[in-house]
Short mmCIF file of C-alpha atoms and ligand atoms in Angstrom, two decimals:
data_model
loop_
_atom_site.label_atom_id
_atom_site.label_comp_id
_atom_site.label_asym_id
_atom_site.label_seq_id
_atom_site.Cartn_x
_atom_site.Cartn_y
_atom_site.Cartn_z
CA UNK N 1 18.27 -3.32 14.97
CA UNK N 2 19.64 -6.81 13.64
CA UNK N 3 17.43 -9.49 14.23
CA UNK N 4 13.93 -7.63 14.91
CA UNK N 5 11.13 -9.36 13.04
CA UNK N 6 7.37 -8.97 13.49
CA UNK N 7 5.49 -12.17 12.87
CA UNK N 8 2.50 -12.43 11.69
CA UNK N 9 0.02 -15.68 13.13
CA UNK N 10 0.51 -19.07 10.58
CA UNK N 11 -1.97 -19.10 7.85
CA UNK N 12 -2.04 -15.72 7.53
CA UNK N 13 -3.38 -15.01 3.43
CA UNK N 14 -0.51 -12.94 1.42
CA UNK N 15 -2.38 -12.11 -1.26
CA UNK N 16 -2.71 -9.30 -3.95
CA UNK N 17 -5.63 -7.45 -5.42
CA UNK N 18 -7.25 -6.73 -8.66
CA UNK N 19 -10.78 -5.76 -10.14
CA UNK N 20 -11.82 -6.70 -13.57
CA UNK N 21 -11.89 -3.66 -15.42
CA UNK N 22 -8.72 -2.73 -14.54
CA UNK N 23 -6.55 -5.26 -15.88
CA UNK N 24 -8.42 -7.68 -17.84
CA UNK N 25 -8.85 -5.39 -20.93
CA UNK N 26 -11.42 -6.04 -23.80
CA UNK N 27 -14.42 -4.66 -21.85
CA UNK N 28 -16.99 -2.54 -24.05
CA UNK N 29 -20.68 -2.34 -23.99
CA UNK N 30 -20.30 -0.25 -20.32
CA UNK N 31 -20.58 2.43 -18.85
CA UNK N 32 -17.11 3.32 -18.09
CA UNK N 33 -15.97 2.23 -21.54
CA UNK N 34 -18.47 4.47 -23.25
CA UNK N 35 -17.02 7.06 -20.57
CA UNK N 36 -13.39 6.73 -21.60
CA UNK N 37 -14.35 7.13 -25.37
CA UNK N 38 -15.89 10.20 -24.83
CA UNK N 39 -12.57 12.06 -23.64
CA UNK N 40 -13.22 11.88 -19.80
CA UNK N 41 -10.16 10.05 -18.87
CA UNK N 42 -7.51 12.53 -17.51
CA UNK N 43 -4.60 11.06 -19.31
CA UNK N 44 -6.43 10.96 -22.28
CA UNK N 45 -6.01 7.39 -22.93
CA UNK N 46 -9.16 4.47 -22.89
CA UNK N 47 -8.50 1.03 -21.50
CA UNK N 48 -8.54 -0.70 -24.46
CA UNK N 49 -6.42 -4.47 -24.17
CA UNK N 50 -5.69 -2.95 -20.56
CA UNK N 51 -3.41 -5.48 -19.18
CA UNK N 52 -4.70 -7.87 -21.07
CA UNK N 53 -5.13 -10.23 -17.98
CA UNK N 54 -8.35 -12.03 -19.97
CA UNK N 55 -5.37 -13.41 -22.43
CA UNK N 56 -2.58 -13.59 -20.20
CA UNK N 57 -3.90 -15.15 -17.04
CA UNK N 58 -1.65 -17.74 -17.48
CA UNK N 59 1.69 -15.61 -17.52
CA UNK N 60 0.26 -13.80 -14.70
CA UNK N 61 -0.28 -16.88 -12.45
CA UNK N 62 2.67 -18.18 -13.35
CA UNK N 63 4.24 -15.06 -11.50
CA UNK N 64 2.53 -15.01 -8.73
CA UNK N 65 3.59 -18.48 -7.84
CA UNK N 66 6.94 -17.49 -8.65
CA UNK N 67 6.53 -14.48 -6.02
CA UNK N 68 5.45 -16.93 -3.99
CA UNK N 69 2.28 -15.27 -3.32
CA UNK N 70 -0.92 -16.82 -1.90
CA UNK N 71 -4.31 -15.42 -2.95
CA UNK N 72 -5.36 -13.59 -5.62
CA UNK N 73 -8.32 -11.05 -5.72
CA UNK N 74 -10.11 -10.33 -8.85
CA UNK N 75 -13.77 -9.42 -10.32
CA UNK N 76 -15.68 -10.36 -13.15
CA UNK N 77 -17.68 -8.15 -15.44
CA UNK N 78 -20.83 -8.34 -15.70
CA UNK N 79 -20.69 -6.29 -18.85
CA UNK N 80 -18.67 -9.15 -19.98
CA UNK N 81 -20.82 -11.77 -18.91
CA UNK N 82 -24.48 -9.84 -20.31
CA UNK N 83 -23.41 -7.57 -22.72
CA UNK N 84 -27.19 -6.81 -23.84
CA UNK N 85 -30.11 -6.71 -22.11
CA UNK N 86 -30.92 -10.69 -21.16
CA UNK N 87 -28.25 -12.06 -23.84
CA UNK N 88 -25.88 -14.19 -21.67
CA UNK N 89 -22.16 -15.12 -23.40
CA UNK N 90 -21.54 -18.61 -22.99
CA UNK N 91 -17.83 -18.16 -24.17
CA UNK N 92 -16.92 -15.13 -20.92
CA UNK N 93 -18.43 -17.11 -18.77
CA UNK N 94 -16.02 -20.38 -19.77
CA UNK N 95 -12.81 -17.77 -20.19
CA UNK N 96 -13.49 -16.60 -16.17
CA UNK N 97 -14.05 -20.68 -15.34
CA UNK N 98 -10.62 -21.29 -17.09
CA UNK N 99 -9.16 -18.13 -15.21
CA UNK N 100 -10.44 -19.29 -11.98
CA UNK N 101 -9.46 -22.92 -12.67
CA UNK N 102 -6.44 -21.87 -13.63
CA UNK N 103 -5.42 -20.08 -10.19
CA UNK N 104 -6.84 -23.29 -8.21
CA UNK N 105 -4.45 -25.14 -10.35
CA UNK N 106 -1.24 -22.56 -9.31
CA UNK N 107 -2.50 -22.90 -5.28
CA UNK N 108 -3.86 -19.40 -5.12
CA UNK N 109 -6.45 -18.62 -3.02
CA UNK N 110 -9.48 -16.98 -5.04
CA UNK N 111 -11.23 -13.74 -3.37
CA UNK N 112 -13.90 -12.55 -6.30
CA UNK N 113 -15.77 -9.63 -6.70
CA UNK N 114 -18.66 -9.33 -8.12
CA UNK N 115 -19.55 -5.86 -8.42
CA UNK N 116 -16.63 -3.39 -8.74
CA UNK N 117 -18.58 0.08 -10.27
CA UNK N 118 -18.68 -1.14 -13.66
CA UNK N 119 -22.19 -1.40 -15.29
CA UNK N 120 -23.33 -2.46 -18.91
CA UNK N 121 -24.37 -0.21 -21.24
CA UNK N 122 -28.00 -1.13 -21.10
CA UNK N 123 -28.32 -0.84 -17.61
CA UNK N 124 -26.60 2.40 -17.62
CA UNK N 125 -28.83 3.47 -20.36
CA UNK N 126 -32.18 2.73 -17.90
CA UNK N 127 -31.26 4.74 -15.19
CA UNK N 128 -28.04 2.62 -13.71
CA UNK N 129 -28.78 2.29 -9.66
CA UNK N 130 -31.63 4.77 -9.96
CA UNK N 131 -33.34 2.34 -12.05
CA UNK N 132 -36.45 1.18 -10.30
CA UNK N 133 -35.62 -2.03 -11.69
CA UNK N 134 -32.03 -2.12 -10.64
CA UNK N 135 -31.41 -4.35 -7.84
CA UNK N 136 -33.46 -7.46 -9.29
CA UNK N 137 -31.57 -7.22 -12.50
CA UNK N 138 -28.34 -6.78 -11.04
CA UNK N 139 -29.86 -9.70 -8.68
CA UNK N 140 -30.47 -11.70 -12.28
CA UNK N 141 -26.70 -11.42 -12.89
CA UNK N 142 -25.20 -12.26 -9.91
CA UNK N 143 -27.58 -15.29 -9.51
CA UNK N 144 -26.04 -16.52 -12.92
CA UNK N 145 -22.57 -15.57 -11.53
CA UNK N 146 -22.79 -17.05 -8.07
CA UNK N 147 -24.13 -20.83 -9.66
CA UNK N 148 -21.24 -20.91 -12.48
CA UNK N 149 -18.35 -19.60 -9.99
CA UNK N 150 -19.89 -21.53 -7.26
CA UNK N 151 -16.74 -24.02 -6.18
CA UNK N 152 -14.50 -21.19 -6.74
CA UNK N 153 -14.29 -19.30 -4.22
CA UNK N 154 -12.65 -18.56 -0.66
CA UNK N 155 -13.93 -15.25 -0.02
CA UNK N 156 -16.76 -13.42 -1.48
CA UNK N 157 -16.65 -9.61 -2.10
CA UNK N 158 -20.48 -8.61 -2.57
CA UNK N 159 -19.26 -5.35 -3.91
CA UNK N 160 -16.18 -3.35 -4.00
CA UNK N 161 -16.22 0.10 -2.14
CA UNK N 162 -19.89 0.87 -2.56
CA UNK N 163 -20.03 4.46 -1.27
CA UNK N 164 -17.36 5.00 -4.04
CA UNK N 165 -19.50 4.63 -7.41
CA UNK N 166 -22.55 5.94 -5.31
CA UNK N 167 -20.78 8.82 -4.11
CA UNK N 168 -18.20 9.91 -6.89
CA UNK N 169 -21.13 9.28 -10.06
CA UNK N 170 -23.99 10.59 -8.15
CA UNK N 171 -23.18 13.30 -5.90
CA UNK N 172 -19.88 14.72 -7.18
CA UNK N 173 -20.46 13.86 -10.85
CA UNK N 174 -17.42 12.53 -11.03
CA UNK N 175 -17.70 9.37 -12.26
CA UNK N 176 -20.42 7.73 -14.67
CA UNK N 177 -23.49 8.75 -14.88
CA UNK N 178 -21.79 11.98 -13.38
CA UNK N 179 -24.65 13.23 -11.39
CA UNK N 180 -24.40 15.54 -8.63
CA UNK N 181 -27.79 15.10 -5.84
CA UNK N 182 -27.56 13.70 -2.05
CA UNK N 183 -30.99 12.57 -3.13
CA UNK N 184 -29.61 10.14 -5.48
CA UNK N 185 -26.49 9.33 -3.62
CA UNK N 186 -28.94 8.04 -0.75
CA UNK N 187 -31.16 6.41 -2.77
CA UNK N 188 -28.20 4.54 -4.81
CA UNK N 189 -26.21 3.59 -1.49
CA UNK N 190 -29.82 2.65 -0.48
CA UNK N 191 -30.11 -0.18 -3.75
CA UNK N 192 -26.48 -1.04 -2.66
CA UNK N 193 -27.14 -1.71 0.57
CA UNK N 194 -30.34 -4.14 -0.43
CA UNK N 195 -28.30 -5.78 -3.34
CA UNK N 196 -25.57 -6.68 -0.80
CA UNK N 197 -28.17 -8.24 1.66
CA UNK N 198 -29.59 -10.12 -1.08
CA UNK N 199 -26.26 -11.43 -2.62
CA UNK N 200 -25.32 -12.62 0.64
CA UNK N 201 -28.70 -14.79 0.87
CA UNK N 202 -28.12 -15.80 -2.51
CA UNK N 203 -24.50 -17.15 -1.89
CA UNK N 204 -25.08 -18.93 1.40
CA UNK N 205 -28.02 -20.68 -0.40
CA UNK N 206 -26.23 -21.85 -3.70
CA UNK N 207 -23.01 -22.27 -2.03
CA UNK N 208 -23.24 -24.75 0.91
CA UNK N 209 -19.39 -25.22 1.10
CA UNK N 210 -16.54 -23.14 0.48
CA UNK N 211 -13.31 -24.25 -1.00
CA UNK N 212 -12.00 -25.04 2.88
CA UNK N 213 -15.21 -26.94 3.61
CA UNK N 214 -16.65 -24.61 5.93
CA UNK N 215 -19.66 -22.05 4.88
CA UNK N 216 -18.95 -19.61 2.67
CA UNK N 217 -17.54 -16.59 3.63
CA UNK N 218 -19.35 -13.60 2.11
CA UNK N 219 -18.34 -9.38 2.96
CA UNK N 220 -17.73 -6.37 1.41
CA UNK N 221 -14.37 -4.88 0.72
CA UNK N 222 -15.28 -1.39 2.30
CA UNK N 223 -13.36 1.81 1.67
CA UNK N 224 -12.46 3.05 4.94
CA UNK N 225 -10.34 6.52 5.39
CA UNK N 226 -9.33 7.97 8.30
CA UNK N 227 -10.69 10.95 8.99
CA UNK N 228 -9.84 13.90 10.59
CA UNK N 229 -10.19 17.56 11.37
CA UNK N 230 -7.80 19.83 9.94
CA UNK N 231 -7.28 21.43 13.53
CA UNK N 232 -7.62 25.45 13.14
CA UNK N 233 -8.62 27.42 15.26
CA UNK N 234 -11.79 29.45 16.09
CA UNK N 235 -14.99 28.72 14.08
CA UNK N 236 -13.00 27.06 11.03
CA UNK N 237 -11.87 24.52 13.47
CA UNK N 238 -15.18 23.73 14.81
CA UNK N 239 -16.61 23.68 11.13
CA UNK N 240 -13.91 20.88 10.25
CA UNK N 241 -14.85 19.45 13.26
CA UNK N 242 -18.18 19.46 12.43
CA UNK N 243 -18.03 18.50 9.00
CA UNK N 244 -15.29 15.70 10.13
CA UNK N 245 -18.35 13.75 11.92
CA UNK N 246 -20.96 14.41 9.22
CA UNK N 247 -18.51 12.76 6.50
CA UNK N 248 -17.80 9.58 9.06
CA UNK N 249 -22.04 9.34 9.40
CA UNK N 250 -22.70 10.06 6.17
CA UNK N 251 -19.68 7.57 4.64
CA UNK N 252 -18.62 4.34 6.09
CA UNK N 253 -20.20 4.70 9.69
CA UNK N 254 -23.77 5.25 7.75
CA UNK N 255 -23.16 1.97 5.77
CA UNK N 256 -21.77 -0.16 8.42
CA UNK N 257 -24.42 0.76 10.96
CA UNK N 258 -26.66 -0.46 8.49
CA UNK N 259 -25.21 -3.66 8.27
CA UNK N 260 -25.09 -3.67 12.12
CA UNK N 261 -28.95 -2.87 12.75
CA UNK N 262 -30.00 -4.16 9.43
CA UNK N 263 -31.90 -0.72 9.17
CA UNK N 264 -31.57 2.44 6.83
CA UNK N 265 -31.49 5.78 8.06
CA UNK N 266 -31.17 9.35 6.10
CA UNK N 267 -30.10 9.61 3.40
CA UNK N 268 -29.68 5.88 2.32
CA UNK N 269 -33.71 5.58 3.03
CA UNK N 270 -35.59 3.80 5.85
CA UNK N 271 -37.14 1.38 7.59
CA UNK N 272 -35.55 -2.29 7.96
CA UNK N 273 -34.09 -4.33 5.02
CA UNK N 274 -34.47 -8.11 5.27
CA UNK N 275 -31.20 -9.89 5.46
CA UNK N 276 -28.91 -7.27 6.14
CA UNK N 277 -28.28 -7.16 9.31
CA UNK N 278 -25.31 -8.84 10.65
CA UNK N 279 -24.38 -9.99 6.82
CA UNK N 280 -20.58 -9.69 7.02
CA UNK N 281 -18.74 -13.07 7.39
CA UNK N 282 -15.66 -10.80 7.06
CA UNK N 283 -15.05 -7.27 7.13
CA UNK N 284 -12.97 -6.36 4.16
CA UNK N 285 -11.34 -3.02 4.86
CA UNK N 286 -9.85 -0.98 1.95
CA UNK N 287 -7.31 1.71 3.07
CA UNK N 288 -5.03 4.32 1.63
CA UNK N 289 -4.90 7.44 3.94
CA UNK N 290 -5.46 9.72 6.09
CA UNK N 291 -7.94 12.91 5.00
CA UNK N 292 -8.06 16.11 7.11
CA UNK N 293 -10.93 18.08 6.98
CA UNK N 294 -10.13 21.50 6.29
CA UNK N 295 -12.31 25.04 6.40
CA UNK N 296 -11.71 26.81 3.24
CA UNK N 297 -13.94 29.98 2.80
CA UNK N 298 -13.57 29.87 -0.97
CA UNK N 299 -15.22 26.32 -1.33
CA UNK N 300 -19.26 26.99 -0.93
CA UNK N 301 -19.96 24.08 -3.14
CA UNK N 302 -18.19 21.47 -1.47
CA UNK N 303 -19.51 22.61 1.88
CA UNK N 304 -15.88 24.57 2.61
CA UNK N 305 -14.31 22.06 2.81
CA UNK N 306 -11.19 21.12 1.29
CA UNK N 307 -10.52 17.08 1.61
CA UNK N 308 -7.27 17.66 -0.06
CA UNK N 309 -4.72 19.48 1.68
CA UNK N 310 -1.82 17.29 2.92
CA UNK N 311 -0.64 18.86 6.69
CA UNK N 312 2.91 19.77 7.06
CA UNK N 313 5.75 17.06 7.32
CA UNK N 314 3.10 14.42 6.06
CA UNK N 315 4.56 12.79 2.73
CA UNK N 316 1.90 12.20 0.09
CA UNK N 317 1.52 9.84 -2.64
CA UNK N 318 1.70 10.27 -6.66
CA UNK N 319 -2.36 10.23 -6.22
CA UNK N 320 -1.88 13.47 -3.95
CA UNK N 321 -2.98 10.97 -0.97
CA UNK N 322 -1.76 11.32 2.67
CA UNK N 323 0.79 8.54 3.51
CA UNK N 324 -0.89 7.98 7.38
CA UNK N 325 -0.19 4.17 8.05
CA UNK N 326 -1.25 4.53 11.93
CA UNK N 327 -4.80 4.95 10.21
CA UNK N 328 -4.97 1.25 9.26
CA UNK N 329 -4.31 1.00 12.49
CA UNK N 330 -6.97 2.35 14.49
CA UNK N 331 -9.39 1.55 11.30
CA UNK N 332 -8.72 -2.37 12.39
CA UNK N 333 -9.29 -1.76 15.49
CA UNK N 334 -12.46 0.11 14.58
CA UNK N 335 -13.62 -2.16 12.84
CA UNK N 336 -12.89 -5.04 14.99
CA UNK N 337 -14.44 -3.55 17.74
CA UNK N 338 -17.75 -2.71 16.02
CA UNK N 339 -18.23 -6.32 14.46
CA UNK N 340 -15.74 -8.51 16.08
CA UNK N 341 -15.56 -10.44 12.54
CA UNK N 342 -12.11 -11.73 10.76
CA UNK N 343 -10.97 -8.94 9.01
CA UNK N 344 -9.14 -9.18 5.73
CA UNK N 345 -7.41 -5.88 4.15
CA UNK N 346 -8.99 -6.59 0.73
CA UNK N 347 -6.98 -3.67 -0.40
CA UNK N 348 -3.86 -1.10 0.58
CA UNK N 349 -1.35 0.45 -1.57
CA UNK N 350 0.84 3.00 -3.42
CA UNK N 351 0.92 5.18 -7.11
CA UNK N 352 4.58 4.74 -7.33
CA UNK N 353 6.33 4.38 -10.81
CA UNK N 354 9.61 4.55 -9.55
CA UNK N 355 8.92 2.38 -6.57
CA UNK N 356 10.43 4.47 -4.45
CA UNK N 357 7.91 5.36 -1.96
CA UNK N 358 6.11 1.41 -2.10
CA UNK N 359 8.84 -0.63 -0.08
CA UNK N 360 8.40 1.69 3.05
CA UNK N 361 4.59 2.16 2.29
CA UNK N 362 4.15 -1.57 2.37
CA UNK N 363 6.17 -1.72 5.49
CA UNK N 364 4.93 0.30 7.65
CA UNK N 365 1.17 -0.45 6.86
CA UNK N 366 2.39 -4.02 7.51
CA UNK N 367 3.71 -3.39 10.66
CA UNK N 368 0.54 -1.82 11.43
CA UNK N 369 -1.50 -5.16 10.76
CA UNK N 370 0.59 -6.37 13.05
CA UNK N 371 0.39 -4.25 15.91
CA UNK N 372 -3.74 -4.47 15.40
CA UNK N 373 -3.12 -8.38 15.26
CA UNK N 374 -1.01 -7.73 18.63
CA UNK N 375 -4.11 -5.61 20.32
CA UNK N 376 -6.56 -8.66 19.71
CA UNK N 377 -8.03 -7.78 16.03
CA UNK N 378 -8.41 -11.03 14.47
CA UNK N 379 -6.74 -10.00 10.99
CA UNK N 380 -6.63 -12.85 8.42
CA UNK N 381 -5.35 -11.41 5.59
CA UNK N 382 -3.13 -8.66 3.49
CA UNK N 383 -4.21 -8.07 -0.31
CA UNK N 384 -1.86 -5.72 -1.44
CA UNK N 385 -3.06 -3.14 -4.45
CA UNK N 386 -2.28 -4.29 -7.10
CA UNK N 387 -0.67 -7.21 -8.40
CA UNK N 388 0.12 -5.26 -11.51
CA UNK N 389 -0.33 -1.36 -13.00
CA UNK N 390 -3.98 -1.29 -13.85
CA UNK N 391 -6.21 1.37 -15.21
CA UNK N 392 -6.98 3.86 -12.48
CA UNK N 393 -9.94 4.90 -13.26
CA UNK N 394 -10.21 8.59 -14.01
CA UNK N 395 -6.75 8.69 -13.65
CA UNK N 396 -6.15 6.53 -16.78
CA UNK N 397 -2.48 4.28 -17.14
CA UNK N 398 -0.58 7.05 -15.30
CA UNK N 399 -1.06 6.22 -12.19
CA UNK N 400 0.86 2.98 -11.53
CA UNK N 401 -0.07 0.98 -8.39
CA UNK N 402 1.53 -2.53 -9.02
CA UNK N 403 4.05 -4.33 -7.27
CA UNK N 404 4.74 -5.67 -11.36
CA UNK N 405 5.14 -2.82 -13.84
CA UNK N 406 3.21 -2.97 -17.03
CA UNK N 407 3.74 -0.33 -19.60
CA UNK N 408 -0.08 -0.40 -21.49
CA UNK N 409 1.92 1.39 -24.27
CA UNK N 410 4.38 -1.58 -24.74
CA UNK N 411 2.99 -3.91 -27.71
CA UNK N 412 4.37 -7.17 -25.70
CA UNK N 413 2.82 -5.73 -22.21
CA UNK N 414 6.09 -7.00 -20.91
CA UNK N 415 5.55 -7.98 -17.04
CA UNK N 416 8.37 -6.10 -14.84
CA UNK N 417 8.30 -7.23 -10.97
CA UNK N 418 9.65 -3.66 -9.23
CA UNK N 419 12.14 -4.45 -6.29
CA UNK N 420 8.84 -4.26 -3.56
CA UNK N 421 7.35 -7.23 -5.44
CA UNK N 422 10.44 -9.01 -4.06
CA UNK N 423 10.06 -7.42 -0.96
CA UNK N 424 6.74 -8.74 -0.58
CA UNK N 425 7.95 -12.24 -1.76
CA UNK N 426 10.78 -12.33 1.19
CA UNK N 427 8.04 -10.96 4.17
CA UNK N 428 5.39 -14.22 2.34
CA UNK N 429 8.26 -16.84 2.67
CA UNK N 430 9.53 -15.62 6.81
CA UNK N 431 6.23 -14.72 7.28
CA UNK N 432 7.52 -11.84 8.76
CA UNK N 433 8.70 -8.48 8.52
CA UNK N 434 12.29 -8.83 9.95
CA UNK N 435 15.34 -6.46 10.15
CA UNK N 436 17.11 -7.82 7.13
CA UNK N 437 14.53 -7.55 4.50
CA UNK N 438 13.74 -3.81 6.09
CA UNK N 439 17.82 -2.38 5.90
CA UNK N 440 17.93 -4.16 2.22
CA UNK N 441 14.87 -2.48 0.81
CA UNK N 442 13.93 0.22 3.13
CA UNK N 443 16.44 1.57 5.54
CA UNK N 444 14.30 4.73 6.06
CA UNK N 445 11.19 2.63 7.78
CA UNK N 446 13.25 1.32 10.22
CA UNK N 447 11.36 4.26 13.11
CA UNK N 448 7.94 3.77 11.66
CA UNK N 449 8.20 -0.44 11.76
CA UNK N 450 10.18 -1.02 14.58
CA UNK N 451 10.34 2.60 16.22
CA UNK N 452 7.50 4.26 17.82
CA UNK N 453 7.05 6.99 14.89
CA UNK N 454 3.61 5.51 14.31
CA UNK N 455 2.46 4.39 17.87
CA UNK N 456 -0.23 7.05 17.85
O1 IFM X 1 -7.90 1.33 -8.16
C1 IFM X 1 -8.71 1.53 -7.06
C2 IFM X 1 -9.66 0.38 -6.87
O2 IFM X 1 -10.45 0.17 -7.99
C3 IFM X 1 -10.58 0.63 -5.70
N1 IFM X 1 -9.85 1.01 -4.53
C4 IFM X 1 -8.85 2.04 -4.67
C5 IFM X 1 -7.91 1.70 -5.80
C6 IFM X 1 -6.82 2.76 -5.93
O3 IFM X 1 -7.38 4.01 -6.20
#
């Protein structure tokens, strides 16, 4: 075992991600705050001075180049930036310069975000996506956005996991506005699909040259899971079959075959949409796990189908999430194949307060990125999620995904790198997962890095 390493190719981007919301703190006048103060949160808590990332930039940069990381992903808010309808703060606008200055300044590479599910108030209020007027106001902000954060930039996220805000606030009713129609779902996904097109127009036309003096490069950081049927037998086995396909159709295949043809089909509309074909400079793949498709009689709602169940012998995270890191795999490869684009994992990670789970999670989805490097996918980058505990959504603080801990309930918000934030720093600086840093942090991964337990 001594002396194994898996390189990765010079250049490659170490990064780690973040979104806006979820770490900045001081975000009202949206939809998600007005969400959290009516009692929806699980935890019960609101996000309040989150992370307070908006004050403590600084601190947290600081780190990073510590860590010795590379790039940085973050968003801004656009509830931040036009907290009423039309009225434009100056003053955000210069704090996200100063935050994106500031990160030049440490030698990270920026990847920003415009649109990560959060919506102001007043938008909400009209109709959010289902607003006839939606995509040339949201169109209004990003215009604003793209000309002050112009020279920032070295990749452009359009929008974070579209299919997630579409699908969990307007077909489960999950999330804000909490509607539940396929109608709507299409029609949203429809407006997301056009505002992407357009964004990526708008950002090759303001933005001639990116921070490495080539054209920008503009994507979307797309939530891909793998999918799978469950595997019974008889006619529950060919429903999850089935029902396996129509959620790949319906989910990520429906919204990259857009982008592919440039066309909508049912239920995301029809007809052609200028602009959107071929508009990925990147493909930005988000992944987490594996999901089998299971019949379950009692479930006529959802279709009977239960997306939760976790197979025998398959660890699961503290999200109740299948731990499946042969799916980045063939997801690479998938997507690779289908657009033959550089690929960047905009996102990948672990709910793990104890860190006990991360440092083989980490590892073994690395070593996958490598093995898809290996079979010819032209993988540029690793963002793990997240730099630090954020707010997870629906979830609340309880949930903690970062490589540094951050206890929201501690008055100093005292930054705590676990032991896989130093793992990460010591794969950065060989550029390399090797035997050494594997035995001292995670002995157990040893068969799923360097062993075939994941060559399937
Ligand atoms: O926290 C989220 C993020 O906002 C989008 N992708 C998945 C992460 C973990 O659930």
């Amino acid at each position: 075992m001594a002396g194994e390493r898996l390189e990765f190719p010079k250049g490659f981007v170490w990064g780690t991600s973040t979104a806006g919301h979820q770490i900045e703190g001081h975000n009202s006048h949206s939809d998600w705050w007005r969400f959290e103060h009516e009692g929806k949160i699980k935890d019960g808590t609101v996000s309040g001075k989150c992370m307070d990332y908006w004050n403590r930039y600084e601190e947290d940069h600081d780190l990073m180049t510590t860590l010795g990381y590379k790039a940085f992903r973050l968003g801004i808010e656009w509830a931040k930036i036009e907290p009423d309808d039309g009225r434009i703060d100056r003053a955000a606008i210069e704090r996200y310069k100063k935050i994106l200055q500031s990160l030049r300044d440490h030698n990270l590479q920026i990847c920003l975000t415009l649109y990560h599910w959060v919506l102001p108030l007043w938008f909400a209020d009209k109709g959010g996506w289902l607003w006839e007027d939606a995509v040339a106001r949201f169109m209004k902000f990003t215009e604003i956005a793209v000309n002050e954060f112009a020279e920032f930039p070295d990749l452009w996220v359009t929008l974070n996991e579209p299919l997630v805000p579409a699908a969990a606030g307007y077909l489960a009713g999950e999330f804000p506005p909490e509607k539940k129609s396929i109608k709507f779902y299409g029609k949203v996904t429809g407006k997301l699909l056009r505002a992407h097109a357009l964004n990526y127009e708008l950002i090759h036309k303001t933005v001639k040259k990116g921070p490495d003096g080539n054209p920008p490069k503009v994507g979307v950081a797309t939530a891909y899971q793998h999918i799978v049927p469950w595997g019974s037998s008889g006619p529950a086995g060919l429903h999850e079959k089935i029902m396996a396909r129509v959620f790949v159709s319906g989910s990520f295949n429906g919204w990259d075959g857009a982008v592919e043809t440039g066309r909508l089909k049912y239920p995301f509309g029809k007809g052609a949409v200028p602009g959107l074909k071929d508009s990925y400079d990147y493909c930005g793949v988000n992944y987490y796990m594996r999901q089998s498709i299971k019949f379950d009689s009692k479930l006529k709602d959802r279709a009977f189908v239960d997306f939760e169940s976790v197979p025998p012998g398959i660890e699961k995270t503290q999200m109740g999430w299948q731990i499946y890191p042969p799916g980045l795999y063939h997801t690479l490869m998938n997507v690779w194949r289908r657009f033959k684009k550089p690929i960047y994992i905009t996102e990948n990670g672990i709910a793990d307060d104890t860190d006990s789970q991360r440092p083989k999670y980490l590892l073994e989805h690395l070593a996958q990125v490598h093995r898809a490097i290996k079979d010819g996918a032209d993988v540029r980058g690793y963002y793990q999620w997240s730099f630090i505990d954020n707010f997870e959504w629906k979830e609340g603080f309880c949930k903690k995904f970062g490589l540094v801990a951050v206890n929201h309930a501690d008055p100093d918000l005292k930054r705590e790198p676990r032991p896989s934030a130093h793992m990460y720093s010591e794969i950065i600086k060989e550029n390399a997962i090797t035997s050494e840093i594997l035995k001292k942090y995670a002995p157990g991964a040893n068969e799923g890095v360097f062993g075939s337990k994941w060559r399937i």
